[in-house]
Amino acid sequence: MKRLSVRLVISHLVVAVVGVLATYLVVRVLAPVLFDESLRLGPGPGGAAGQNMGQGGLRTQVAVAVDRAVLIGAVVGAVAAAALGALVAWRLTRPLSAVRDATRAIARGKYAAPLPTPGTTELADLAADVAQLGRTLSE
């Protein structure tokens, strides 16, 4: 789990699952409410709930309620997935900023620039190489 490639794949999977779960939960909660609302308003221009409530009218009401719920659920799912994706991206790129800062310090002649060891294998190797570069240049 220390490899960056594994973390990226897992983060994408988690983001997708969060989006799907958010969509499902919103649709599951919202579709019945929207259906009840459409029954109260009725299918026709006058809105009387008892009018035109044959099988076709009820099917249309259900379809409209589910369509609206899915659309709202998809938007909520996309927002949740984007927020989680931004958080994961920030956590994965934060160590790169530390390595970048250390390389800039080395370029300015501060060869013993502090460099924390990131948690991922690839970035830890990169940080070790940059630290070694600084030590070699200072000698």
Short mmCIF file of N, CA and C in Angstrom, two decimals:
data_model
loop_
_atom_site.label_atom_id
_atom_site.label_comp_id
_atom_site.label_asym_id
_atom_site.label_seq_id
_atom_site.Cartn_x
_atom_site.Cartn_y
_atom_site.Cartn_z
N MET A 1 0.83 -1.21 0.00
CA MET A 1 0.00 0.00 0.00
C MET A 1 0.87 1.26 0.00
N LYS A 2 2.16 1.10 0.03
CA LYS A 2 3.05 2.25 0.03
C LYS A 2 3.36 2.74 -1.39
N ARG A 3 2.99 1.98 -2.40
CA ARG A 3 3.30 2.37 -3.76
C ARG A 3 2.30 3.40 -4.25
N LEU A 4 2.80 4.41 -4.93
CA LEU A 4 1.96 5.49 -5.43
C LEU A 4 0.93 4.98 -6.43
N SER A 5 1.33 4.08 -7.30
CA SER A 5 0.40 3.57 -8.31
C SER A 5 -0.77 2.85 -7.64
N VAL A 6 -0.50 2.08 -6.60
CA VAL A 6 -1.57 1.38 -5.88
C VAL A 6 -2.49 2.39 -5.22
N ARG A 7 -1.92 3.41 -4.60
CA ARG A 7 -2.73 4.44 -3.95
C ARG A 7 -3.61 5.18 -4.94
N LEU A 8 -3.07 5.45 -6.12
CA LEU A 8 -3.87 6.14 -7.14
C LEU A 8 -5.05 5.29 -7.60
N VAL A 9 -4.80 4.01 -7.83
CA VAL A 9 -5.88 3.12 -8.25
C VAL A 9 -6.94 3.02 -7.16
N ILE A 10 -6.50 2.83 -5.93
CA ILE A 10 -7.44 2.72 -4.82
C ILE A 10 -8.22 4.02 -4.64
N SER A 11 -7.54 5.15 -4.78
CA SER A 11 -8.24 6.43 -4.61
C SER A 11 -9.30 6.61 -5.69
N HIS A 12 -9.00 6.21 -6.92
CA HIS A 12 -10.01 6.31 -7.98
C HIS A 12 -11.19 5.39 -7.70
N LEU A 13 -10.90 4.21 -7.20
CA LEU A 13 -11.96 3.27 -6.87
C LEU A 13 -12.83 3.83 -5.74
N VAL A 14 -12.20 4.39 -4.72
CA VAL A 14 -12.96 4.97 -3.60
C VAL A 14 -13.82 6.13 -4.08
N VAL A 15 -13.27 6.97 -4.93
CA VAL A 15 -14.04 8.10 -5.46
C VAL A 15 -15.26 7.60 -6.25
N ALA A 16 -15.06 6.57 -7.07
CA ALA A 16 -16.18 6.01 -7.83
C ALA A 16 -17.24 5.42 -6.91
N VAL A 17 -16.81 4.70 -5.89
CA VAL A 17 -17.76 4.09 -4.95
C VAL A 17 -18.52 5.17 -4.19
N VAL A 18 -17.84 6.22 -3.77
CA VAL A 18 -18.52 7.32 -3.07
C VAL A 18 -19.55 7.97 -3.98
N GLY A 19 -19.20 8.18 -5.24
CA GLY A 19 -20.16 8.76 -6.18
C GLY A 19 -21.38 7.89 -6.37
N VAL A 20 -21.16 6.59 -6.52
CA VAL A 20 -22.28 5.65 -6.70
C VAL A 20 -23.14 5.59 -5.44
N LEU A 21 -22.51 5.48 -4.28
CA LEU A 21 -23.28 5.41 -3.03
C LEU A 21 -24.08 6.69 -2.79
N ALA A 22 -23.46 7.83 -3.04
CA ALA A 22 -24.19 9.09 -2.86
C ALA A 22 -25.39 9.15 -3.80
N THR A 23 -25.17 8.75 -5.04
CA THR A 23 -26.27 8.74 -6.01
C THR A 23 -27.38 7.80 -5.56
N TYR A 24 -27.01 6.60 -5.17
CA TYR A 24 -28.01 5.62 -4.73
C TYR A 24 -28.80 6.13 -3.53
N LEU A 25 -28.09 6.65 -2.52
CA LEU A 25 -28.78 7.11 -1.32
C LEU A 25 -29.73 8.27 -1.60
N VAL A 26 -29.28 9.20 -2.42
CA VAL A 26 -30.15 10.34 -2.75
C VAL A 26 -31.37 9.87 -3.52
N VAL A 27 -31.16 8.99 -4.49
CA VAL A 27 -32.30 8.48 -5.27
C VAL A 27 -33.24 7.69 -4.37
N ARG A 28 -32.68 6.85 -3.52
CA ARG A 28 -33.50 6.02 -2.63
C ARG A 28 -34.35 6.88 -1.69
N VAL A 29 -33.80 7.97 -1.22
CA VAL A 29 -34.53 8.85 -0.30
C VAL A 29 -35.45 9.80 -1.07
N LEU A 30 -34.99 10.30 -2.19
CA LEU A 30 -35.71 11.36 -2.88
C LEU A 30 -36.81 10.87 -3.82
N ALA A 31 -36.64 9.71 -4.44
CA ALA A 31 -37.64 9.23 -5.40
C ALA A 31 -39.03 9.08 -4.78
N PRO A 32 -39.15 8.45 -3.59
CA PRO A 32 -40.49 8.36 -3.01
C PRO A 32 -41.10 9.73 -2.69
N VAL A 33 -40.29 10.65 -2.22
CA VAL A 33 -40.78 12.00 -1.91
C VAL A 33 -41.26 12.69 -3.18
N LEU A 34 -40.47 12.59 -4.25
CA LEU A 34 -40.86 13.21 -5.51
C LEU A 34 -42.10 12.54 -6.09
N PHE A 35 -42.23 11.23 -5.92
CA PHE A 35 -43.40 10.53 -6.41
C PHE A 35 -44.64 10.98 -5.64
N ASP A 36 -44.52 11.06 -4.30
CA ASP A 36 -45.66 11.53 -3.50
C ASP A 36 -46.06 12.94 -3.90
N GLU A 37 -45.07 13.76 -4.16
CA GLU A 37 -45.34 15.14 -4.57
C GLU A 37 -46.07 15.16 -5.92
N SER A 38 -45.63 14.31 -6.84
CA SER A 38 -46.28 14.29 -8.16
C SER A 38 -47.70 13.76 -8.06
N LEU A 39 -47.96 12.85 -7.11
CA LEU A 39 -49.33 12.37 -6.91
C LEU A 39 -50.23 13.47 -6.37
N ARG A 40 -49.68 14.28 -5.47
CA ARG A 40 -50.47 15.39 -4.92
C ARG A 40 -50.78 16.42 -6.00
N LEU A 41 -49.80 16.68 -6.86
CA LEU A 41 -50.00 17.68 -7.91
C LEU A 41 -50.84 17.14 -9.06
N GLY A 42 -50.76 15.84 -9.29
CA GLY A 42 -51.53 15.23 -10.36
C GLY A 42 -50.84 15.38 -11.70
N PRO A 43 -51.23 14.55 -12.67
CA PRO A 43 -50.54 14.55 -13.96
C PRO A 43 -51.00 15.64 -14.91
N GLY A 44 -52.19 16.15 -14.73
CA GLY A 44 -52.73 17.08 -15.72
C GLY A 44 -52.51 18.51 -15.35
N PRO A 45 -52.98 19.43 -16.22
CA PRO A 45 -52.79 20.86 -15.99
C PRO A 45 -53.54 21.36 -14.76
N GLY A 46 -54.64 20.79 -14.39
CA GLY A 46 -55.37 21.25 -13.20
C GLY A 46 -54.78 20.70 -11.94
N GLY A 47 -54.14 19.54 -12.02
CA GLY A 47 -53.44 18.98 -10.90
C GLY A 47 -54.24 18.03 -10.03
N ALA A 48 -55.49 17.78 -10.27
CA ALA A 48 -56.27 16.89 -9.40
C ALA A 48 -55.67 15.50 -9.43
N ALA A 49 -55.34 15.00 -8.27
CA ALA A 49 -54.59 13.74 -8.17
C ALA A 49 -55.38 12.55 -8.66
N GLY A 50 -56.66 12.59 -8.58
CA GLY A 50 -57.45 11.43 -8.98
C GLY A 50 -57.66 11.33 -10.47
N GLN A 51 -57.43 12.38 -11.20
CA GLN A 51 -57.67 12.38 -12.64
C GLN A 51 -56.56 11.66 -13.38
N ASN A 52 -56.93 10.98 -14.44
CA ASN A 52 -55.97 10.34 -15.35
C ASN A 52 -54.95 9.46 -14.60
N MET A 53 -55.39 8.76 -13.58
CA MET A 53 -54.46 7.95 -12.81
C MET A 53 -54.52 6.49 -13.21
N GLY A 54 -54.74 6.24 -14.45
CA GLY A 54 -54.69 4.87 -14.93
C GLY A 54 -53.27 4.36 -14.85
N GLN A 55 -53.04 3.16 -15.36
CA GLN A 55 -51.71 2.55 -15.29
C GLN A 55 -50.68 3.40 -16.02
N GLY A 56 -51.03 3.96 -17.17
CA GLY A 56 -50.10 4.79 -17.92
C GLY A 56 -49.75 6.07 -17.18
N GLY A 57 -50.74 6.68 -16.52
CA GLY A 57 -50.47 7.91 -15.76
C GLY A 57 -49.58 7.65 -14.57
N LEU A 58 -49.81 6.56 -13.88
CA LEU A 58 -48.99 6.22 -12.72
C LEU A 58 -47.57 5.88 -13.16
N ARG A 59 -47.45 5.15 -14.28
CA ARG A 59 -46.12 4.82 -14.79
C ARG A 59 -45.36 6.09 -15.15
N THR A 60 -46.02 7.04 -15.76
CA THR A 60 -45.38 8.31 -16.10
C THR A 60 -44.93 9.05 -14.85
N GLN A 61 -45.80 9.06 -13.83
CA GLN A 61 -45.47 9.74 -12.57
C GLN A 61 -44.23 9.11 -11.93
N VAL A 62 -44.18 7.79 -11.91
CA VAL A 62 -43.02 7.09 -11.33
C VAL A 62 -41.76 7.42 -12.13
N ALA A 63 -41.88 7.37 -13.46
CA ALA A 63 -40.72 7.65 -14.31
C ALA A 63 -40.21 9.06 -14.09
N VAL A 64 -41.10 10.02 -14.00
CA VAL A 64 -40.69 11.41 -13.78
C VAL A 64 -40.02 11.55 -12.42
N ALA A 65 -40.60 10.94 -11.38
CA ALA A 65 -40.02 11.02 -10.04
C ALA A 65 -38.64 10.39 -10.00
N VAL A 66 -38.48 9.23 -10.61
CA VAL A 66 -37.18 8.55 -10.62
C VAL A 66 -36.18 9.34 -11.46
N ASP A 67 -36.60 9.87 -12.61
CA ASP A 67 -35.70 10.68 -13.43
C ASP A 67 -35.16 11.87 -12.64
N ARG A 68 -36.05 12.57 -11.97
CA ARG A 68 -35.61 13.74 -11.18
C ARG A 68 -34.68 13.32 -10.04
N ALA A 69 -35.02 12.22 -9.38
CA ALA A 69 -34.19 11.75 -8.28
C ALA A 69 -32.81 11.31 -8.77
N VAL A 70 -32.76 10.63 -9.91
CA VAL A 70 -31.47 10.19 -10.46
C VAL A 70 -30.62 11.40 -10.85
N LEU A 71 -31.24 12.39 -11.46
CA LEU A 71 -30.50 13.59 -11.85
C LEU A 71 -29.92 14.29 -10.61
N ILE A 72 -30.74 14.47 -9.60
CA ILE A 72 -30.26 15.12 -8.37
C ILE A 72 -29.20 14.24 -7.71
N GLY A 73 -29.44 12.92 -7.67
CA GLY A 73 -28.47 12.00 -7.08
C GLY A 73 -27.15 12.00 -7.81
N ALA A 74 -27.20 12.08 -9.13
CA ALA A 74 -25.96 12.12 -9.91
C ALA A 74 -25.16 13.38 -9.62
N VAL A 75 -25.85 14.51 -9.49
CA VAL A 75 -25.16 15.76 -9.17
C VAL A 75 -24.53 15.67 -7.78
N VAL A 76 -25.29 15.17 -6.80
CA VAL A 76 -24.74 15.01 -5.45
C VAL A 76 -23.57 14.04 -5.46
N GLY A 77 -23.71 12.92 -6.19
CA GLY A 77 -22.62 11.96 -6.28
C GLY A 77 -21.38 12.54 -6.93
N ALA A 78 -21.56 13.33 -7.97
CA ALA A 78 -20.42 13.95 -8.65
C ALA A 78 -19.72 14.96 -7.74
N VAL A 79 -20.50 15.73 -7.00
CA VAL A 79 -19.91 16.70 -6.08
C VAL A 79 -19.14 15.98 -4.96
N ALA A 80 -19.74 14.92 -4.41
CA ALA A 80 -19.06 14.15 -3.36
C ALA A 80 -17.78 13.51 -3.90
N ALA A 81 -17.85 12.95 -5.10
CA ALA A 81 -16.67 12.33 -5.70
C ALA A 81 -15.58 13.37 -5.98
N ALA A 82 -15.98 14.54 -6.46
CA ALA A 82 -14.99 15.59 -6.74
C ALA A 82 -14.33 16.07 -5.46
N ALA A 83 -15.12 16.22 -4.40
CA ALA A 83 -14.55 16.66 -3.11
C ALA A 83 -13.58 15.62 -2.58
N LEU A 84 -13.96 14.35 -2.62
CA LEU A 84 -13.07 13.30 -2.15
C LEU A 84 -11.83 13.19 -3.04
N GLY A 85 -12.02 13.33 -4.34
CA GLY A 85 -10.88 13.30 -5.26
C GLY A 85 -9.90 14.43 -5.00
N ALA A 86 -10.42 15.61 -4.71
CA ALA A 86 -9.55 16.75 -4.40
C ALA A 86 -8.77 16.50 -3.12
N LEU A 87 -9.43 15.92 -2.12
CA LEU A 87 -8.74 15.61 -0.86
C LEU A 87 -7.63 14.59 -1.07
N VAL A 88 -7.93 13.54 -1.82
CA VAL A 88 -6.93 12.50 -2.08
C VAL A 88 -5.77 13.08 -2.90
N ALA A 89 -6.08 13.88 -3.89
CA ALA A 89 -5.02 14.49 -4.71
C ALA A 89 -4.12 15.39 -3.87
N TRP A 90 -4.72 16.14 -2.96
CA TRP A 90 -3.94 17.02 -2.09
C TRP A 90 -3.01 16.19 -1.19
N ARG A 91 -3.55 15.09 -0.65
CA ARG A 91 -2.72 14.24 0.23
C ARG A 91 -1.59 13.57 -0.54
N LEU A 92 -1.82 13.27 -1.80
CA LEU A 92 -0.77 12.61 -2.59
C LEU A 92 0.26 13.59 -3.12
N THR A 93 -0.13 14.83 -3.36
CA THR A 93 0.82 15.80 -3.93
C THR A 93 1.55 16.63 -2.88
N ARG A 94 1.07 16.62 -1.66
CA ARG A 94 1.73 17.39 -0.59
C ARG A 94 3.20 17.00 -0.44
N PRO A 95 3.56 15.69 -0.44
CA PRO A 95 4.98 15.35 -0.34
C PRO A 95 5.80 15.86 -1.51
N LEU A 96 5.21 15.97 -2.69
CA LEU A 96 5.94 16.51 -3.84
C LEU A 96 6.34 17.96 -3.60
N SER A 97 5.49 18.70 -2.93
CA SER A 97 5.82 20.10 -2.62
C SER A 97 7.04 20.17 -1.70
N ALA A 98 7.12 19.26 -0.73
CA ALA A 98 8.27 19.24 0.18
C ALA A 98 9.55 18.92 -0.58
N VAL A 99 9.49 17.98 -1.51
CA VAL A 99 10.67 17.64 -2.31
C VAL A 99 11.04 18.82 -3.20
N ARG A 100 10.05 19.46 -3.80
CA ARG A 100 10.31 20.64 -4.64
C ARG A 100 10.97 21.74 -3.83
N ASP A 101 10.47 22.00 -2.63
CA ASP A 101 11.06 23.03 -1.78
C ASP A 101 12.52 22.71 -1.44
N ALA A 102 12.79 21.43 -1.18
CA ALA A 102 14.17 21.03 -0.85
C ALA A 102 15.09 21.20 -2.05
N THR A 103 14.61 20.85 -3.25
CA THR A 103 15.47 21.01 -4.43
C THR A 103 15.73 22.49 -4.72
N ARG A 104 14.75 23.33 -4.45
CA ARG A 104 14.97 24.78 -4.65
C ARG A 104 15.97 25.31 -3.63
N ALA A 105 15.90 24.79 -2.41
CA ALA A 105 16.87 25.21 -1.39
C ALA A 105 18.28 24.76 -1.78
N ILE A 106 18.40 23.56 -2.30
CA ILE A 106 19.70 23.06 -2.75
C ILE A 106 20.22 23.92 -3.90
N ALA A 107 19.34 24.32 -4.80
CA ALA A 107 19.75 25.18 -5.92
C ALA A 107 20.25 26.53 -5.43
N ARG A 108 19.74 26.99 -4.28
CA ARG A 108 20.20 28.26 -3.71
C ARG A 108 21.45 28.09 -2.85
N GLY A 109 21.95 26.86 -2.74
CA GLY A 109 23.17 26.62 -1.98
C GLY A 109 22.95 26.10 -0.57
N LYS A 110 21.73 25.87 -0.16
CA LYS A 110 21.46 25.30 1.17
C LYS A 110 21.38 23.79 1.02
N TYR A 111 22.54 23.15 1.09
CA TYR A 111 22.63 21.73 0.75
C TYR A 111 22.05 20.81 1.83
N ALA A 112 21.91 21.30 3.03
CA ALA A 112 21.36 20.47 4.11
C ALA A 112 19.88 20.82 4.34
N ALA A 113 19.17 21.08 3.28
CA ALA A 113 17.75 21.44 3.40
C ALA A 113 16.98 20.28 4.03
N PRO A 114 16.12 20.59 5.00
CA PRO A 114 15.34 19.51 5.64
C PRO A 114 14.35 18.91 4.63
N LEU A 115 14.24 17.60 4.68
CA LEU A 115 13.37 16.91 3.74
C LEU A 115 12.70 15.74 4.45
N PRO A 116 11.40 15.88 4.73
CA PRO A 116 10.70 14.76 5.38
C PRO A 116 10.58 13.58 4.43
N THR A 117 10.51 12.38 5.00
CA THR A 117 10.37 11.18 4.19
C THR A 117 8.89 10.91 3.95
N PRO A 118 8.45 10.98 2.68
CA PRO A 118 7.04 10.71 2.37
C PRO A 118 6.68 9.25 2.64
N GLY A 119 5.40 8.97 2.73
CA GLY A 119 4.94 7.63 3.03
C GLY A 119 4.91 6.68 1.84
N THR A 120 4.93 7.20 0.62
CA THR A 120 4.89 6.31 -0.54
C THR A 120 6.30 5.94 -0.98
N THR A 121 6.44 4.75 -1.51
CA THR A 121 7.75 4.22 -1.86
C THR A 121 8.46 5.09 -2.88
N GLU A 122 7.78 5.44 -3.96
CA GLU A 122 8.42 6.22 -5.01
C GLU A 122 8.86 7.60 -4.52
N LEU A 123 8.00 8.25 -3.76
CA LEU A 123 8.35 9.58 -3.27
C LEU A 123 9.42 9.52 -2.18
N ALA A 124 9.42 8.47 -1.37
CA ALA A 124 10.47 8.30 -0.37
C ALA A 124 11.82 8.10 -1.05
N ASP A 125 11.83 7.31 -2.14
CA ASP A 125 13.07 7.12 -2.90
C ASP A 125 13.54 8.44 -3.50
N LEU A 126 12.61 9.21 -4.05
CA LEU A 126 12.96 10.51 -4.62
C LEU A 126 13.52 11.44 -3.54
N ALA A 127 12.88 11.48 -2.37
CA ALA A 127 13.36 12.33 -1.28
C ALA A 127 14.75 11.91 -0.83
N ALA A 128 14.99 10.61 -0.76
CA ALA A 128 16.32 10.11 -0.38
C ALA A 128 17.37 10.52 -1.42
N ASP A 129 17.01 10.45 -2.70
CA ASP A 129 17.94 10.86 -3.76
C ASP A 129 18.24 12.35 -3.68
N VAL A 130 17.24 13.16 -3.43
CA VAL A 130 17.45 14.61 -3.31
C VAL A 130 18.32 14.91 -2.09
N ALA A 131 18.07 14.22 -0.98
CA ALA A 131 18.90 14.42 0.21
C ALA A 131 20.34 14.02 -0.07
N GLN A 132 20.53 12.90 -0.78
CA GLN A 132 21.89 12.47 -1.14
C GLN A 132 22.55 13.49 -2.06
N LEU A 133 21.80 14.03 -2.98
CA LEU A 133 22.32 15.06 -3.87
C LEU A 133 22.82 16.25 -3.05
N GLY A 134 22.02 16.69 -2.09
CA GLY A 134 22.42 17.80 -1.24
C GLY A 134 23.69 17.51 -0.46
N ARG A 135 23.79 16.28 0.09
CA ARG A 135 25.00 15.91 0.84
C ARG A 135 26.22 15.88 -0.08
N THR A 136 26.05 15.32 -1.28
CA THR A 136 27.16 15.23 -2.23
C THR A 136 27.62 16.62 -2.66
N LEU A 137 26.68 17.51 -2.92
CA LEU A 137 27.03 18.86 -3.33
C LEU A 137 27.71 19.63 -2.18
N SER A 138 27.31 19.36 -0.96
CA SER A 138 27.91 20.09 0.17
C SER A 138 29.36 19.65 0.39
N GLU A 139 29.68 18.42 -0.01
CA GLU A 139 31.07 17.94 0.14
C GLU A 139 31.92 18.56 -0.94
#
